Short mmCIF file of C-alpha atoms in Angstrom, two decimals:
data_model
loop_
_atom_site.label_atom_id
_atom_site.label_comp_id
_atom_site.label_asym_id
_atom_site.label_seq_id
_atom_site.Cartn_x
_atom_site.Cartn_y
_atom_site.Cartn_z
CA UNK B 99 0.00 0.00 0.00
CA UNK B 100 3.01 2.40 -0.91
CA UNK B 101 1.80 6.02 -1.28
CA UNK B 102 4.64 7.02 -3.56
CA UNK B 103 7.23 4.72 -4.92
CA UNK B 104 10.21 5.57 -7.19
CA UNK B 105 12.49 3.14 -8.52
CA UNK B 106 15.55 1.94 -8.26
CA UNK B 107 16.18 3.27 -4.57
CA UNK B 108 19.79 3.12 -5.44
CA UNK B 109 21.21 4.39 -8.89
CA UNK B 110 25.58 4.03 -9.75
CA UNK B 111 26.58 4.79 -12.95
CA UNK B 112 29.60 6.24 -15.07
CA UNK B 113 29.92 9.72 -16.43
CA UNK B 114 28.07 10.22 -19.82
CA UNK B 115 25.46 7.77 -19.16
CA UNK B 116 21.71 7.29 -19.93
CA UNK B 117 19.53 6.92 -16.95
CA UNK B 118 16.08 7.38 -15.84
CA UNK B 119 14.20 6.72 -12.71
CA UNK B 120 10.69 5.63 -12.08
CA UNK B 121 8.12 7.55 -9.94
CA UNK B 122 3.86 6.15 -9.15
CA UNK B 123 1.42 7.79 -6.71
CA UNK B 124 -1.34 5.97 -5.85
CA UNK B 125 -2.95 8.84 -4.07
CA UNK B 126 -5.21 9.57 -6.57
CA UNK B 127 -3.30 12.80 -6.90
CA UNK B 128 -3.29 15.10 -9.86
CA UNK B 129 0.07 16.60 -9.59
CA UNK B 130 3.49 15.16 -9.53
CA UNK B 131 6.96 17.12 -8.48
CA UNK B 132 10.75 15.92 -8.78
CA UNK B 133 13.19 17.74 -6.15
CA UNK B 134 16.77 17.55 -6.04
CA UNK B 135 18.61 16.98 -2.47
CA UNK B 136 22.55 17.63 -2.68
CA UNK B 137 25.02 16.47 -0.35
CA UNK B 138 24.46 19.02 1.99
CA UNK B 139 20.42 17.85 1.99
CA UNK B 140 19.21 20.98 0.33
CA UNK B 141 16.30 20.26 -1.20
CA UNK B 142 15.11 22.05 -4.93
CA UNK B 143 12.40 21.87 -6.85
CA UNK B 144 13.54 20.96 -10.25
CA UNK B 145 9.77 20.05 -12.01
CA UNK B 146 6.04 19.75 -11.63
CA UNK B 147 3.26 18.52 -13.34
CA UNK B 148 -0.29 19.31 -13.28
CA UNK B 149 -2.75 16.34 -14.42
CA UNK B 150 0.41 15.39 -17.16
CA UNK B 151 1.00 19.10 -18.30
CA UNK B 152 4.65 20.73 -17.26
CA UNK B 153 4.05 23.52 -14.75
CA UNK B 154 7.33 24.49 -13.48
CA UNK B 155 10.49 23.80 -15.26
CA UNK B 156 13.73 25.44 -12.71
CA UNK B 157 16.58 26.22 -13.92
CA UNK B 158 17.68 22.75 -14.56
CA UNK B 159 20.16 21.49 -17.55
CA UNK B 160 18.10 19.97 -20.60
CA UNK B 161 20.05 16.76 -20.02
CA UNK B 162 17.13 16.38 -17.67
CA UNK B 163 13.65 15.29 -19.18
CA UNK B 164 10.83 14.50 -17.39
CA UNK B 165 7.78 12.58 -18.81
CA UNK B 166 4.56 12.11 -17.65
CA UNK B 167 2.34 9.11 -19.25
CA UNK B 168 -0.51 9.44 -16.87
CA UNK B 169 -1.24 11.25 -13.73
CA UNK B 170 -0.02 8.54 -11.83
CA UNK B 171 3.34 8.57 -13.04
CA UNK B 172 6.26 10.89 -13.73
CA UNK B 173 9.85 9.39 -14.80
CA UNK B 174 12.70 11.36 -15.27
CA UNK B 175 15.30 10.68 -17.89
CA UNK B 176 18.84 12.03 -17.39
CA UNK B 177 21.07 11.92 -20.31
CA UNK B 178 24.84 12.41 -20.47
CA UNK B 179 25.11 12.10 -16.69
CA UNK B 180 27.56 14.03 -14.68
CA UNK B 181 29.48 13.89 -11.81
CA UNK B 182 27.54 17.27 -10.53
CA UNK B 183 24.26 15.20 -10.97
CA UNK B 184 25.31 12.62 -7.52
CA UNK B 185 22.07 13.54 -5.25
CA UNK B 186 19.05 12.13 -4.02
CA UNK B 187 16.17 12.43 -6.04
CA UNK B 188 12.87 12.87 -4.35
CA UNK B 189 9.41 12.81 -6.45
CA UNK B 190 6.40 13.49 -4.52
CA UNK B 191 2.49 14.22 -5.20
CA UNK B 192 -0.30 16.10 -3.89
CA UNK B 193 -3.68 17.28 -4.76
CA UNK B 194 -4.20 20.38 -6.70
CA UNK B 195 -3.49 23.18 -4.82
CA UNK B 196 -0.59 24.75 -2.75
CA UNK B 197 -1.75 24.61 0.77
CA UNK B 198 -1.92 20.82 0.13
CA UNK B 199 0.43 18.40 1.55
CA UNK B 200 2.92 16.88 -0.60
CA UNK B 201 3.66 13.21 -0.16
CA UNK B 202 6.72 12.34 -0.62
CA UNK B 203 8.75 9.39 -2.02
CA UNK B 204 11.60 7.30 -0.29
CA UNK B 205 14.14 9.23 -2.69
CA UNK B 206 16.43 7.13 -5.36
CA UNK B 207 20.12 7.57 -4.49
CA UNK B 208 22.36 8.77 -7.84
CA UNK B 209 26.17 8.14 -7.46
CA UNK B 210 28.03 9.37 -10.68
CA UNK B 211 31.50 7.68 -10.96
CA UNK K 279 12.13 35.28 -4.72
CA UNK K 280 10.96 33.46 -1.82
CA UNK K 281 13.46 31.97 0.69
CA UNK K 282 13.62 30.07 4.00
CA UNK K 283 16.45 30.12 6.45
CA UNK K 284 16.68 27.74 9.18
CA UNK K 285 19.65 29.19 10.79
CA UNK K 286 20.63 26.40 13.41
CA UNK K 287 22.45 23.79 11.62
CA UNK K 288 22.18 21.25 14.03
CA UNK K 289 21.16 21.58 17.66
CA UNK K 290 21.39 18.92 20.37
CA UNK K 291 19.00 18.95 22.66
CA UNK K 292 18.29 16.31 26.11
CA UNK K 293 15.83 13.07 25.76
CA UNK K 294 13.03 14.99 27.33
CA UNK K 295 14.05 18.63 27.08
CA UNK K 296 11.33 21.17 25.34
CA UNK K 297 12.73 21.83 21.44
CA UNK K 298 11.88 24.74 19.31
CA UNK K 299 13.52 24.98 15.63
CA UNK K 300 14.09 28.28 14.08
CA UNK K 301 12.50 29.52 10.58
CA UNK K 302 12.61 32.84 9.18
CA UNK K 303 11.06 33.22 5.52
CA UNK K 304 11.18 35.67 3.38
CA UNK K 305 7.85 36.16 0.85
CA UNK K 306 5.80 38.90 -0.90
CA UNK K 307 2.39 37.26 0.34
CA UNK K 308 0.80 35.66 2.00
CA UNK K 309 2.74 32.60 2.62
CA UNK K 310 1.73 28.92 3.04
CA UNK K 311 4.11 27.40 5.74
CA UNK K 312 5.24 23.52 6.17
CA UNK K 313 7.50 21.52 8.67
CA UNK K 314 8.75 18.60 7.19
CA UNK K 315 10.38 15.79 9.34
CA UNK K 316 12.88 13.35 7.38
CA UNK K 317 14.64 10.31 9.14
CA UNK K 318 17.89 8.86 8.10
CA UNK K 319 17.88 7.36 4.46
CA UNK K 320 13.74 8.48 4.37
CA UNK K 321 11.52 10.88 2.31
CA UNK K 322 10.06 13.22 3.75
CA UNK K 323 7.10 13.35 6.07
CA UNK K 324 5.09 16.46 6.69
CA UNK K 325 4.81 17.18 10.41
CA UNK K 326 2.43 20.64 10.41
CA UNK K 327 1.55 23.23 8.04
CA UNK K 328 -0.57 26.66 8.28
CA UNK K 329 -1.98 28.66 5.42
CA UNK K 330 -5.33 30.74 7.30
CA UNK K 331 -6.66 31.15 10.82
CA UNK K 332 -5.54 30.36 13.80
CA UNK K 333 -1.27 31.09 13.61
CA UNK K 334 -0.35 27.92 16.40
CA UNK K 335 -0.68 24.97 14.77
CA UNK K 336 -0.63 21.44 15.95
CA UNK K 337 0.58 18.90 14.36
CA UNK K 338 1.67 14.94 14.16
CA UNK K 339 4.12 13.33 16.81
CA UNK K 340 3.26 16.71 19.80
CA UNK K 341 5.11 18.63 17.54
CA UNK K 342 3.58 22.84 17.23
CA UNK K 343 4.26 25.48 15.15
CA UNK K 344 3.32 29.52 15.46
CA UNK K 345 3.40 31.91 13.05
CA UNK K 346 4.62 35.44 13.77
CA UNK K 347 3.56 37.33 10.45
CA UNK K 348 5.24 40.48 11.90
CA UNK K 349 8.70 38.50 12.49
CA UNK K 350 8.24 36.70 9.12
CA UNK K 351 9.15 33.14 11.40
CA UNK K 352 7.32 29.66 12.17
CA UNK K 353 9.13 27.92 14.41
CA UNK K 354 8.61 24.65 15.29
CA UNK K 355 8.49 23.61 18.98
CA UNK K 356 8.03 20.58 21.26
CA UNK K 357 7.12 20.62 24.80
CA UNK K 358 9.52 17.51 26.04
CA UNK K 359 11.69 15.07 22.75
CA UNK K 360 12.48 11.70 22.25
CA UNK K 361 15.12 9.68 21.02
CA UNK K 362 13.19 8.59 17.99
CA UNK K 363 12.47 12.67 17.51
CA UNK K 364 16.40 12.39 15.97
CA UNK K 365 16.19 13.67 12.36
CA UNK K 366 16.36 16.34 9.80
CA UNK K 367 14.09 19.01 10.10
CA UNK K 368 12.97 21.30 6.91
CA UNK K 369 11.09 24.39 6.77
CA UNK K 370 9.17 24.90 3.75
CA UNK K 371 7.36 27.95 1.88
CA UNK K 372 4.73 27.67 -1.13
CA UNK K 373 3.69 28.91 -3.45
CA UNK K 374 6.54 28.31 -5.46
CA UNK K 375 5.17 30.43 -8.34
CA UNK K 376 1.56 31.59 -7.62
CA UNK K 377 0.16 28.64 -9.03
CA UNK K 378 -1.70 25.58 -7.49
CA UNK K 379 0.57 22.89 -9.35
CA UNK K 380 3.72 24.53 -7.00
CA UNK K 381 6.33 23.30 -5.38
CA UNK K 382 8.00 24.26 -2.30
CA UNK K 383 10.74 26.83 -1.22
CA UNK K 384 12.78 24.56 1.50
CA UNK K 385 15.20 25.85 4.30
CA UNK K 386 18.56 24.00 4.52
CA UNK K 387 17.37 21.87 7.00
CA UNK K 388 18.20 21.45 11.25
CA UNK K 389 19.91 18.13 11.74
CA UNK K 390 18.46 17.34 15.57
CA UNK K 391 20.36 15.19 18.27
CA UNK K 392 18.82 13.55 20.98
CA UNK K 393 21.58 13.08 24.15
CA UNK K 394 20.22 10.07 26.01
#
């Protein structure tokens, strides 16, 4: 009964790599977000989506693609990974609405060698 | 631009001992305000959040929160901690952009110590 589940938890690859990682809600929720934690656990938004449409779009390299195939979902591709990319990457969900709590994932671990 | 600062790092603090975290934001309106709670090798977990009404909030785990609108702050207090209270603690700020699909502003986060 997972809320919000991202996969793999744990991601190591070399530089210049093609990666993506999985994110489902089951929430029923009609927005999706990825955030970025560094190694000092500051946390950034990086996307959001609105019932599959792009909303917010930060200042983050277009090596970074996220799609959307239902409302349930929202992957995010990285291409031509760096070592700058190493974080934890959180996705989360909520309902429509910013005063609404946003559940998050258990965060999938990126170590760029 | 909106910001948080959370300007204790870490703080250590007694099993038992009353806690309160500090939060300053910075924001042109009227601000939605979140504590987020997030144990070692977790997400995150949202603890309290206030948006209207009254400004002390309760929230999960005896944890409370008051905003102070004229010292732009919503700190984050506990009467008496536990051990498993040990964690990193994030102050957040939305809206993000005005819009309802938004995410959050976060502060850098207090890393919390519980001395047995």
């Amino acid at each position: 009964d997972t809320a919000v589940s991202q996969t793999p938890k744990y991601l190591v690859t070399q530089m210049g790599n093609d990666k993506s990682i999985k994110c489902e809600q089951n929430l029923g929720h009609d927005t999706m977000y990825w955030y970025k934690q560094d190694s000092k656990k500051f946390l950034k938004i990086m996307f959001s989506y609105n019932n599959k449409e792009l909303i917010i779009n930060e200042t983050v390299p277009n090596r970074f693609s996220p799609k959307s195939p239902d409302k349930a979902h929202l992957n995010l591709h990285i291409n031509s990974l760096e070592l700058g990319d190493s974080a934890v990457y959180f996705c989360a969900s909520s309902l429509t609405g910013s005063y609404n709590e946003q559940f998050f994932g258990p965060g999938t671990r990126l170590t760029v060698l | 631009a909106q910001s948080v600062t959370q300007p204790d790092i870490h703080i250590t603090v007694s099993e038992g001992a009353s806690l309160e975290l500090r939060c300053n934001y910075s924001y042109g309106a009227t601000p939605y305000l979140f504590w987020y709670v997030q144990s070692p090798g977790q997400g995150l977990q949202l603890l309290l959040k206030y948006f209207s009404g009254d400004t002390l909030v309760q929230g999960i785990k005896g944890f409370e929160a008051e905003f102070k609108r004229s010292q732009s702050s919503f700190n984050l207090r506990k009467p008496s901690v536990h051990w498993s209270d040990a964690a990193e603690y994030f102050c957040a700020v939305g809206p993000y952009s005005g819009g309802g699909a938004d995410g959050l502003t976060f502060g850098k986060g207090t890393h919390l110590i519980i001395q047995p």
